[in-house]
Coordinates of C-alpha atoms in Angstrom, one line a residue:
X1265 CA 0.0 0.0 0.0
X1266 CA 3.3 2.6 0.7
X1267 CA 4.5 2.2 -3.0
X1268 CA 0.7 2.5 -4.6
X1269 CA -0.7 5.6 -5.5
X1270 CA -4.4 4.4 -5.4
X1271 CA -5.5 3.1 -2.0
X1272 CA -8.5 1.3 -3.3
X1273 CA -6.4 -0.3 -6.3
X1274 CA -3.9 -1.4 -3.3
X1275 CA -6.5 -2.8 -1.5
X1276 CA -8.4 -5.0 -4.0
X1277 CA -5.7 -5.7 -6.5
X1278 CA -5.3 -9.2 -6.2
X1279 CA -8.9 -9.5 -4.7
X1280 CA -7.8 -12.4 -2.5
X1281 CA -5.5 -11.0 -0.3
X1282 CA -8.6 -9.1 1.2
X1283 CA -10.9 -12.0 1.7
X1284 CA -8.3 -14.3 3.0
X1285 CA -7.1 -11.6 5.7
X1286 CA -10.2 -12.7 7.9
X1287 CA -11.4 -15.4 5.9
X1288 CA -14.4 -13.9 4.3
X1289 CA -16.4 -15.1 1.1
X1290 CA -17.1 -11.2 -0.3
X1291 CA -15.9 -7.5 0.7
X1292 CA -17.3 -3.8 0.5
X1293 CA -14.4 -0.9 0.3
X1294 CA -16.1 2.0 1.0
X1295 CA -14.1 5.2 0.4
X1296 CA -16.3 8.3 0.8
X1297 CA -19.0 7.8 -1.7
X1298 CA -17.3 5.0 -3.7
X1299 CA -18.0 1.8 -3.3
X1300 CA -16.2 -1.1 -4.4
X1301 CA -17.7 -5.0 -4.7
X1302 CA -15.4 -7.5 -4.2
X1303 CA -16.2 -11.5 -3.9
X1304 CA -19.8 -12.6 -2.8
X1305 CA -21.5 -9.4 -1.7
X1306 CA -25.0 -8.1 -1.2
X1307 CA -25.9 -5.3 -4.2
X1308 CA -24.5 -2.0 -4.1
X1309 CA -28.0 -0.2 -2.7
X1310 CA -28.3 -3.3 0.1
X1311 CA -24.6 -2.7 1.4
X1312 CA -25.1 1.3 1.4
X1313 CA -28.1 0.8 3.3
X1314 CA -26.4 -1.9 5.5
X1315 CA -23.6 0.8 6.4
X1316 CA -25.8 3.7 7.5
X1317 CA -26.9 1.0 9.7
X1318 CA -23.8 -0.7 11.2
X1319 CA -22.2 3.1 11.5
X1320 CA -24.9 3.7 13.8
X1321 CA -23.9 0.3 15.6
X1322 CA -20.2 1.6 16.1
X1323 CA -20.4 4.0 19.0
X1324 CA -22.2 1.4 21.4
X1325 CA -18.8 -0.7 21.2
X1326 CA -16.4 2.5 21.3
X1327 CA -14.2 0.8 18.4
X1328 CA -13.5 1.2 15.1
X1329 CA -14.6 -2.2 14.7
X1330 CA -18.4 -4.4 14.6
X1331 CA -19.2 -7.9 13.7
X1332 CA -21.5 -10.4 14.1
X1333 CA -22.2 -14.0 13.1
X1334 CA -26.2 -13.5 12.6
X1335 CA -26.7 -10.2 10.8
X1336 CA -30.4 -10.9 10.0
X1337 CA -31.8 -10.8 13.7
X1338 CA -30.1 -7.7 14.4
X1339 CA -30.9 -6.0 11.2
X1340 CA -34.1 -7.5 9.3
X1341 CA -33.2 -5.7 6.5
X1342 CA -30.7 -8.1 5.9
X1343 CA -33.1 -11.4 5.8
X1344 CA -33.2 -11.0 1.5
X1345 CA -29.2 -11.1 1.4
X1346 CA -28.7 -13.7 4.2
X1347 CA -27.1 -16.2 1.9
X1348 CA -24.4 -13.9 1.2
X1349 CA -24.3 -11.8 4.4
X1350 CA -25.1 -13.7 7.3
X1351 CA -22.1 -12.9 8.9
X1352 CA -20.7 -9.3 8.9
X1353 CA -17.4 -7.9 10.0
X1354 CA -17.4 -3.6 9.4
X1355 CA -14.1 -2.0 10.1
X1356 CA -14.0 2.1 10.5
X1357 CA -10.7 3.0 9.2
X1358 CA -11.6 6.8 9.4
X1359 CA -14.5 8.6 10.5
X1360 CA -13.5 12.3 9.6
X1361 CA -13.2 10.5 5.4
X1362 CA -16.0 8.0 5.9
X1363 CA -13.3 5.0 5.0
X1364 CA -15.0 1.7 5.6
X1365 CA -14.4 -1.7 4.9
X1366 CA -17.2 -4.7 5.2
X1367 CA -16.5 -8.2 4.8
X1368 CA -19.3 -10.7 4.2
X1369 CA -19.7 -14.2 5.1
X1370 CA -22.2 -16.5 3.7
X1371 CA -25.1 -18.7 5.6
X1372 CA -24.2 -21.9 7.0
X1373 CA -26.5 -23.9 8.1
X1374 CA -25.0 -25.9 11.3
X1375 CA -26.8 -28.8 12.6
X1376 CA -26.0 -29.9 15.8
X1377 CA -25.8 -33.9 15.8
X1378 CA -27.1 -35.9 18.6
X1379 CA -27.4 -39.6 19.7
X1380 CA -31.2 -39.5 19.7
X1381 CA -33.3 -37.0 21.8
X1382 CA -31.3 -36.2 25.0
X1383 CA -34.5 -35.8 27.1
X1384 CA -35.3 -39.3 26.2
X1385 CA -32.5 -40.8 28.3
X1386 CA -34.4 -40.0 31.2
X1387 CA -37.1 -41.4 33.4
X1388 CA -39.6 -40.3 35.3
X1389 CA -41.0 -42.3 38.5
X1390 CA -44.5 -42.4 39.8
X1391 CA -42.5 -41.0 43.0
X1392 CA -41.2 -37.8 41.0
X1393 CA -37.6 -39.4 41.1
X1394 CA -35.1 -38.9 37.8
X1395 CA -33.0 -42.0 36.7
X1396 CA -30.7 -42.0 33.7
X1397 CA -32.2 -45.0 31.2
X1398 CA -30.3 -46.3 28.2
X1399 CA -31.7 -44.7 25.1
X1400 CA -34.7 -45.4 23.5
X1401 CA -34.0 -43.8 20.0
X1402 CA -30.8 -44.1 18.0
X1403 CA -33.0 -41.8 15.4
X1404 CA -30.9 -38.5 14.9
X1405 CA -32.1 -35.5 16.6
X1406 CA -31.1 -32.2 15.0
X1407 CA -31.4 -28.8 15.3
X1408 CA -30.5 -26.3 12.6
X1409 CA -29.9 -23.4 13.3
X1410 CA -30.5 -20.5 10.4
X1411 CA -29.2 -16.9 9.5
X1412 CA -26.7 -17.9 10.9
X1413 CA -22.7 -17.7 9.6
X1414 CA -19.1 -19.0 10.9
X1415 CA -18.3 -16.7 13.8
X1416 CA -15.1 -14.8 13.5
X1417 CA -12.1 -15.8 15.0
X1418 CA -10.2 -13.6 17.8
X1419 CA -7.2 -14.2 15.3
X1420 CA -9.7 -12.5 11.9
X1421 CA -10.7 -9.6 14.3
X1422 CA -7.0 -8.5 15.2
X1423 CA -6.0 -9.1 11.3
X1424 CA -8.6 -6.4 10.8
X1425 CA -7.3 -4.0 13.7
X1426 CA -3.6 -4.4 12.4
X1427 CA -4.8 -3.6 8.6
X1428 CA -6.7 -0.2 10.2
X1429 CA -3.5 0.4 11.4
X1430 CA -1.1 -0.1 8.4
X1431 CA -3.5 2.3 6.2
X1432 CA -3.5 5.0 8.8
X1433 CA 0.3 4.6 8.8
X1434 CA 0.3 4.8 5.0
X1435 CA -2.3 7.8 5.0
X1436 CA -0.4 9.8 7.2
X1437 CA 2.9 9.1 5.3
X1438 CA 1.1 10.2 2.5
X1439 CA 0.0 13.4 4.0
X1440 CA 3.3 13.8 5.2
X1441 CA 4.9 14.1 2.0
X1442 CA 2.1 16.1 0.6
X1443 CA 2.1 18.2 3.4
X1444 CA 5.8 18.9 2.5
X1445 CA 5.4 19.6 -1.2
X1446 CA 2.6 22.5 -0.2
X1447 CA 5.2 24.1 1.8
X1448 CA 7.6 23.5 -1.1
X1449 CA 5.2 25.0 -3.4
X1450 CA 3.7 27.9 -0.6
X1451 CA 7.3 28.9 -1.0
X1452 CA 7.8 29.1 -4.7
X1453 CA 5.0 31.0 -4.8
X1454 CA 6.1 33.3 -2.9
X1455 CA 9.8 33.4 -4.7
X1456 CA 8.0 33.4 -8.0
X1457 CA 5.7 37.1 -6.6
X1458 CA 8.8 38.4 -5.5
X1459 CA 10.8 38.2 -9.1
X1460 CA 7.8 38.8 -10.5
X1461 CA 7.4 42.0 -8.9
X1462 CA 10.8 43.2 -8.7
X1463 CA 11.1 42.5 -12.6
X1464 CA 8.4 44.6 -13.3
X1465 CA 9.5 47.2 -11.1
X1466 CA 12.9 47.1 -12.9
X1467 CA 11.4 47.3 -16.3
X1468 CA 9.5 50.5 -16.2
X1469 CA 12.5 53.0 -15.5
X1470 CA 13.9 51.9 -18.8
X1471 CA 10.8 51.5 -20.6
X1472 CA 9.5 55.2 -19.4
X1473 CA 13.2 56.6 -20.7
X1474 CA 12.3 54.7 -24.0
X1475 CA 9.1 56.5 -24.1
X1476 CA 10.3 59.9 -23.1
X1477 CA 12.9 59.6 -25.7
X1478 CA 10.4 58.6 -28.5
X1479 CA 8.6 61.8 -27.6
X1480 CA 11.6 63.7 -27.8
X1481 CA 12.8 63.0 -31.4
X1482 CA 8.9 63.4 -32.2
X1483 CA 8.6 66.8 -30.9
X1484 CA 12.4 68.3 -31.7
X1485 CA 13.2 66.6 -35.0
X1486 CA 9.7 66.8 -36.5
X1487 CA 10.8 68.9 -39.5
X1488 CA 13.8 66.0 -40.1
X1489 CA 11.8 63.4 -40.0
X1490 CA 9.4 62.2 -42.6
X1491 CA 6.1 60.7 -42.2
X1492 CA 7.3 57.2 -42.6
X1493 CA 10.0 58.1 -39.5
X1494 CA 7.2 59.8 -37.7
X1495 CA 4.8 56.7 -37.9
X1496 CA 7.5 54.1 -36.4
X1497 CA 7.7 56.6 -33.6
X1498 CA 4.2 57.5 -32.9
X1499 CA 4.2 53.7 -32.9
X1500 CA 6.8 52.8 -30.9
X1501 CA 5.4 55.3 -28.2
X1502 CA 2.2 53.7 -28.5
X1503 CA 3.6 50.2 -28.0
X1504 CA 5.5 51.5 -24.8
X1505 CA 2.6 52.9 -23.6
X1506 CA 0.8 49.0 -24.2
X1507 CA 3.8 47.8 -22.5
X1508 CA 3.7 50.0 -19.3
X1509 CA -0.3 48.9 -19.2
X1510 CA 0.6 45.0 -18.9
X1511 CA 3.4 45.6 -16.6
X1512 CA 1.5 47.9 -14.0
X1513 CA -1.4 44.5 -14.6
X1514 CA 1.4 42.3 -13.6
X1515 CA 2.7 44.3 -10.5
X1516 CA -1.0 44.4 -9.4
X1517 CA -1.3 40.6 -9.7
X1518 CA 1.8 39.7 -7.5
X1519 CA 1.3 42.1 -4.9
X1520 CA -2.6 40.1 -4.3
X1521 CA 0.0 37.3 -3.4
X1522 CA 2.1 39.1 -0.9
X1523 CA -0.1 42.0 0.5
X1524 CA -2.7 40.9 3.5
X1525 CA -6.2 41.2 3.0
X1526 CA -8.0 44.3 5.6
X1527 CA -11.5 42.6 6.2
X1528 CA -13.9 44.4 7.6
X1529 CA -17.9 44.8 7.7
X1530 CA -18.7 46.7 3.7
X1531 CA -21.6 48.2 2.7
X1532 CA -21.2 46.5 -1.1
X1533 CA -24.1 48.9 -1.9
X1534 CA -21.4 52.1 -1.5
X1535 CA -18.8 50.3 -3.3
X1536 CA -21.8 49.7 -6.1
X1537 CA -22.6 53.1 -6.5
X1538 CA -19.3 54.1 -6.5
X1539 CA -18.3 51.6 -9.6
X1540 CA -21.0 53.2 -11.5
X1541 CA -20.4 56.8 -10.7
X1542 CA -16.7 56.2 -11.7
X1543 CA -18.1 54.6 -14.8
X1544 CA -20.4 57.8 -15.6
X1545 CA -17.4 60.2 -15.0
X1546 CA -14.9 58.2 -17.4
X1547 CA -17.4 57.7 -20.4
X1548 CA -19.6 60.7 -19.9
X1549 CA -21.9 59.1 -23.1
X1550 CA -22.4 56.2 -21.6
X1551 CA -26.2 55.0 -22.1
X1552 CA -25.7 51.8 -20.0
X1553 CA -29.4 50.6 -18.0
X1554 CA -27.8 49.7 -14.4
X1555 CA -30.5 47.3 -12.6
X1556 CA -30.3 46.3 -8.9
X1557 CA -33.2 44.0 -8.2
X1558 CA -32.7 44.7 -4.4
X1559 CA -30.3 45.7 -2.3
X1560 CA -26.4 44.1 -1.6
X1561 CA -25.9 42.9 1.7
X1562 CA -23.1 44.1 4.1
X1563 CA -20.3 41.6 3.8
X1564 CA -17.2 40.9 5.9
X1565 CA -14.5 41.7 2.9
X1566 CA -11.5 44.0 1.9
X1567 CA -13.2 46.8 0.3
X1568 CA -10.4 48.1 -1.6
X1569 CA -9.9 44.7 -3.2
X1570 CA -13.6 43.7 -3.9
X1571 CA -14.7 47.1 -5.2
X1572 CA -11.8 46.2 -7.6
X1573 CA -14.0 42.9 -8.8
X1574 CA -16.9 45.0 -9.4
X1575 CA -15.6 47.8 -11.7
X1576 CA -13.8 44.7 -13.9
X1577 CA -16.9 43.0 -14.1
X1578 CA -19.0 45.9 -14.3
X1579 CA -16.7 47.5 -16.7
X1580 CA -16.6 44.6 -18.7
X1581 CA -20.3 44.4 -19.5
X1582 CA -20.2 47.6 -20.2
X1583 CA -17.5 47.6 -22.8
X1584 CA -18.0 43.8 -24.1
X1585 CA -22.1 45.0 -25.6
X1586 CA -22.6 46.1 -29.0
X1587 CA -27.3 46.0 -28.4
X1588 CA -28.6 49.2 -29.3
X1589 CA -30.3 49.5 -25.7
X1590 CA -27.7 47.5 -22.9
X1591 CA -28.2 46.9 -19.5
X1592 CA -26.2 45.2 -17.2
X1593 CA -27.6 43.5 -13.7
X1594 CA -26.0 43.4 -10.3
X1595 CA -27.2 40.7 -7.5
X1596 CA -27.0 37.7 -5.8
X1597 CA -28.8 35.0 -5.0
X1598 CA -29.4 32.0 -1.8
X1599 CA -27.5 29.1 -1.6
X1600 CA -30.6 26.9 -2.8
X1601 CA -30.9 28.8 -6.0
X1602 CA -27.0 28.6 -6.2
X1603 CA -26.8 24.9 -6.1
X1604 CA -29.1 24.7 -9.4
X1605 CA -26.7 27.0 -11.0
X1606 CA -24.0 25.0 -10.1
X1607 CA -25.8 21.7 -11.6
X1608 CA -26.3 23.3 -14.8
X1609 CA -23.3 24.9 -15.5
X1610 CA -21.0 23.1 -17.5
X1611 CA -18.0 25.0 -17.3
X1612 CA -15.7 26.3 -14.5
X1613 CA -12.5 28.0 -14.2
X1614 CA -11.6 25.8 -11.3
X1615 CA -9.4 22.3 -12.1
X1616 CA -12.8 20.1 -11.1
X1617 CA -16.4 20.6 -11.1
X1618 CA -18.3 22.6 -8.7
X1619 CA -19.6 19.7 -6.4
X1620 CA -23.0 19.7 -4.4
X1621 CA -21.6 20.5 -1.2
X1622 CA -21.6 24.0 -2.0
X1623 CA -20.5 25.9 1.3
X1624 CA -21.1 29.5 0.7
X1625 CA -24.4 31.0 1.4
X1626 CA -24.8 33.9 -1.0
X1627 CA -23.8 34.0 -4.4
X1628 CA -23.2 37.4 -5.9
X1629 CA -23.5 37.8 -9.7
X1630 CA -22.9 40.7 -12.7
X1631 CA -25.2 39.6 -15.8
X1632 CA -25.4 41.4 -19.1
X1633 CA -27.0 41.4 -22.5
X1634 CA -24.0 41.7 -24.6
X1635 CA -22.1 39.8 -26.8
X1636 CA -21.0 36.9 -24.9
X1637 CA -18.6 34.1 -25.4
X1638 CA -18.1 31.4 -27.3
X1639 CA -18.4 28.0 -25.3
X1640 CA -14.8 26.8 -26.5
X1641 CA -13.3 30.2 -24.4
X1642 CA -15.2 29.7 -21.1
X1643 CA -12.2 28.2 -19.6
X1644 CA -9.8 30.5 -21.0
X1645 CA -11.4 34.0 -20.1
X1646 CA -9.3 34.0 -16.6
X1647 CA -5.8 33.2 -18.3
X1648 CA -3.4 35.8 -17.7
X1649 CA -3.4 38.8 -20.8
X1650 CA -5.9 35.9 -22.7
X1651 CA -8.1 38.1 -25.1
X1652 CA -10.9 36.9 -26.8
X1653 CA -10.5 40.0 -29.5
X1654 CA -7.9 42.3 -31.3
X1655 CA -6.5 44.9 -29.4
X1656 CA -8.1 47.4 -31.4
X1657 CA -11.4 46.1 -30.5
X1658 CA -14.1 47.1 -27.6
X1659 CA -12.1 49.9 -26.3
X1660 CA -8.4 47.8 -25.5
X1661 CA -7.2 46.7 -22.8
X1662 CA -4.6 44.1 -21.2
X1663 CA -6.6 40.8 -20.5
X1664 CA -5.7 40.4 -17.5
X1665 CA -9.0 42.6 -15.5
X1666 CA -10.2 39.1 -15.2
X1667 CA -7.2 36.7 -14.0
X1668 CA -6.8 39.6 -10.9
X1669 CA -10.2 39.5 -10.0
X1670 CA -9.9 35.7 -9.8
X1671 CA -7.3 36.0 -7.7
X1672 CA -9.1 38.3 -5.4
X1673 CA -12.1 36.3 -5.0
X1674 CA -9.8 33.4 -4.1
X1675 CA -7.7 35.1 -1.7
X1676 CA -11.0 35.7 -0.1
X1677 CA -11.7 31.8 0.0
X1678 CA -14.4 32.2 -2.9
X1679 CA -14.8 30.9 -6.4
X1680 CA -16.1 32.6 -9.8
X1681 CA -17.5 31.2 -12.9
X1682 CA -19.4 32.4 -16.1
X1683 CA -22.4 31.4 -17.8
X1684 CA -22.4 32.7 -21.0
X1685 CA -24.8 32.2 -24.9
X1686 CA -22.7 33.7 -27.7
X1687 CA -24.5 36.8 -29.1
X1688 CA -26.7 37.0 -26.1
X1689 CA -24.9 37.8 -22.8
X1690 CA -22.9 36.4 -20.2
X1691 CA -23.2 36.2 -16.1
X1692 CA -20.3 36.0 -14.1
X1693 CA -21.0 34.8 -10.8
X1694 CA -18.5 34.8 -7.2
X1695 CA -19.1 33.6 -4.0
X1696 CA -17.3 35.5 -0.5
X1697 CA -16.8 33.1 1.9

């Protein structure tokens, strides 16, 4: 199990190692929600039933381990499956996981062999004395006894214990080594912000002498110069200019990784209101229909940083909608209504699917009418400078608005997604937590 990478696969690979650890005719590995079949077993629904039922057995013994040799008269559920569960050993390798293994034995039916009826070897006298009599019968007397399977050896149960106790070692070996590769990577992180900022920092003093320079021959050797001379500079200003933009986006994003978050109680409706009013001031024509169903809660936050989210996605709507009449909607919803979301969205920026233990309770969201996004860029949208268009298109920009509010909403143990239909809008959702 040390050397395998799959505990399950370790476990069941060959199957008879398993079974012949306690002696058992089938075996259930139950890891979280999986289950695995191995041998002669009840079904799958009768042995997920069966372990509700024996994990409520557990705490009466104060082990990690149950059995019994007659499963059907403690639990009559069990009568349908007798022949392949009679007998029952459960052992709890974890609680906190829900790792469980069950192993089945079959019915036997043992008949207990006697030399004719032993209440026939007595005698009874008129005088109420007992006297032994030879017997009467030779006719076999039996008994058989049902439900009923071979009862586990002291030997089987401490096999079990001692397996418990070799995959705990093996877990925690495992989270160990885990444990010090997070710490490995924690600190490349960290190394990685730091160059990453102190690069960037670097590169602007000679990229703003580049610039001023470029300015300079504009302005003093303008009647030198011809118009072909004068276009490679206006153009190499411009490109510095580009090139200051996506290094200030890049100091932004590795400071999120070094700076500390200042939570405290914010009104999101101020922030809000202040997104759009900084919108109005910037594009004075702007003919943008700003709806707020109802009012944004207060919310334990940093306010500098979230305020940030809102005018990128905010922003974004507003500059990503080519409808003759746009509108963009701010809100958020309950986590019941965030759950369905979740189950119909297909796409996620996270590495695995949004599960249905969904832990946050509100779930805020900007939606839009504009032109959306393609379902083949969904995953791509919170890349670092990832643009879905030309430069020259829907007012510029760096592509990297959304990769920095990502981070944000992470830093502040969140998630975000999109929901999107090409030509018809998009809806970006995040959670706080």
């Amino acid at each position: 199990m040390s050397q395998a990478n799959d505990l399950k696969q370790a476990l069941i690979n060959p199957a008879p190692r398993l079974l012949d650890l306690v002696n058992a005719e089938g075996v259930a590995v139950c890891l979280e929600d999986e289950i695995t079949l191995v041998g002669t077993t009840p079904t799958l629904e009768q042995v997920r039933a069966l372990l509700q039922w024996a994990e409520m057995q557990l705490p009466r013994f104060n082990a990690p381990l149950f059995h019994t040799d007659s499963l059907p008269k403690l639990y009559a559920a069990a009568e349908p499956f007798k022949d392949s569960a009679s007998g029952v050993l459960l052992l709890q390798i974890s609680q906190v996981r829900r790792y469980t293994i069950i192993w089945f034995r079959q019915e036997v039916l043992q008949t207990v062999n006697w030399a004719g009826d032993p209440n026939a070897a007595l005698n009874v006298a008129e005088n109420g004395s007992i006297t032994l009599s030879p017997r009467k019968s030779f006719e076999r007397w039996q008994e058989v006894v049902r439900f009923t399977s071979l009862p586990w050896k002291t030997c089987e149960l401490e096999n079990a214990l001692d397996l418990r106790s070799a995959i705990v070692g093996v877990v925690l070996k495992k989270a160990d080594e885990l444990a010090k590769v997070n710490r490995e990577l924690e600190n490349s992180i960290r190394e990685l912000d730091s160059f990453a900022y102190a690069a960037s920092h670097d590169l602007k003093e000679p990229l703003r002498g580049i610039h001023n320079y470029s300015n300079l021959l504009l302005k003093g050797y303008s009647d030198i110069l011809d118009e072909s001379g004068k276009a490679r500079l206006r153009t190499l200003t411009r490109l510095t200019r580009r090139m200051e933009s996506l290094i200030d986006a890049l100091l932004k994003f590795s400071r999120l990784g070094q700076t500390e978050l200042y939570l405290q109680p914010t009104d999101l409706n101020s922030i809000l209101h202040q997104v759009i009013e900084e919108l109005r001031l910037s594009h004075p024509d702007l003919q943008t229909e700003f709806r707020i169903p109802r009012p944004l809660p207060t919310f334990h936050c940093d306010s500098i940083l979230i305020q940030e989210v809102l005018m990128n996605l905010v922003s974004n709507a507003v500059k990503y909608n080519d409808k003759p009449h746009q509108w963009v909607e701010i809100g958020f919803i309950e986590a019941d209504r965030t759950q369905k979301i979740i189950n119909k969205t297909l796409f996620s920026p996270s590495p695995h699917p949004l599960t249905s233990s969904f832990p946050h309770p509100l779930t805020f969201y900007v939606r839009d009418n504009g032109i959306g996004i393609r379902d083949r860029h969904l995953n791509s949208v919170f890349r670092l400078f990832k643009r879905l268009h030309e430069q020259h298109l829907y007012g510029g920009g760096t592509g990297a608005g959304l990769t920095i509010a990502k981070k944000i909403i992470e830093r502040h143990g969140g998630q975000i997604w999109i929901e999107s239909c090409y030509g018809e809008g998009s809806t970006f959702y995040f959670t706080l937590n």
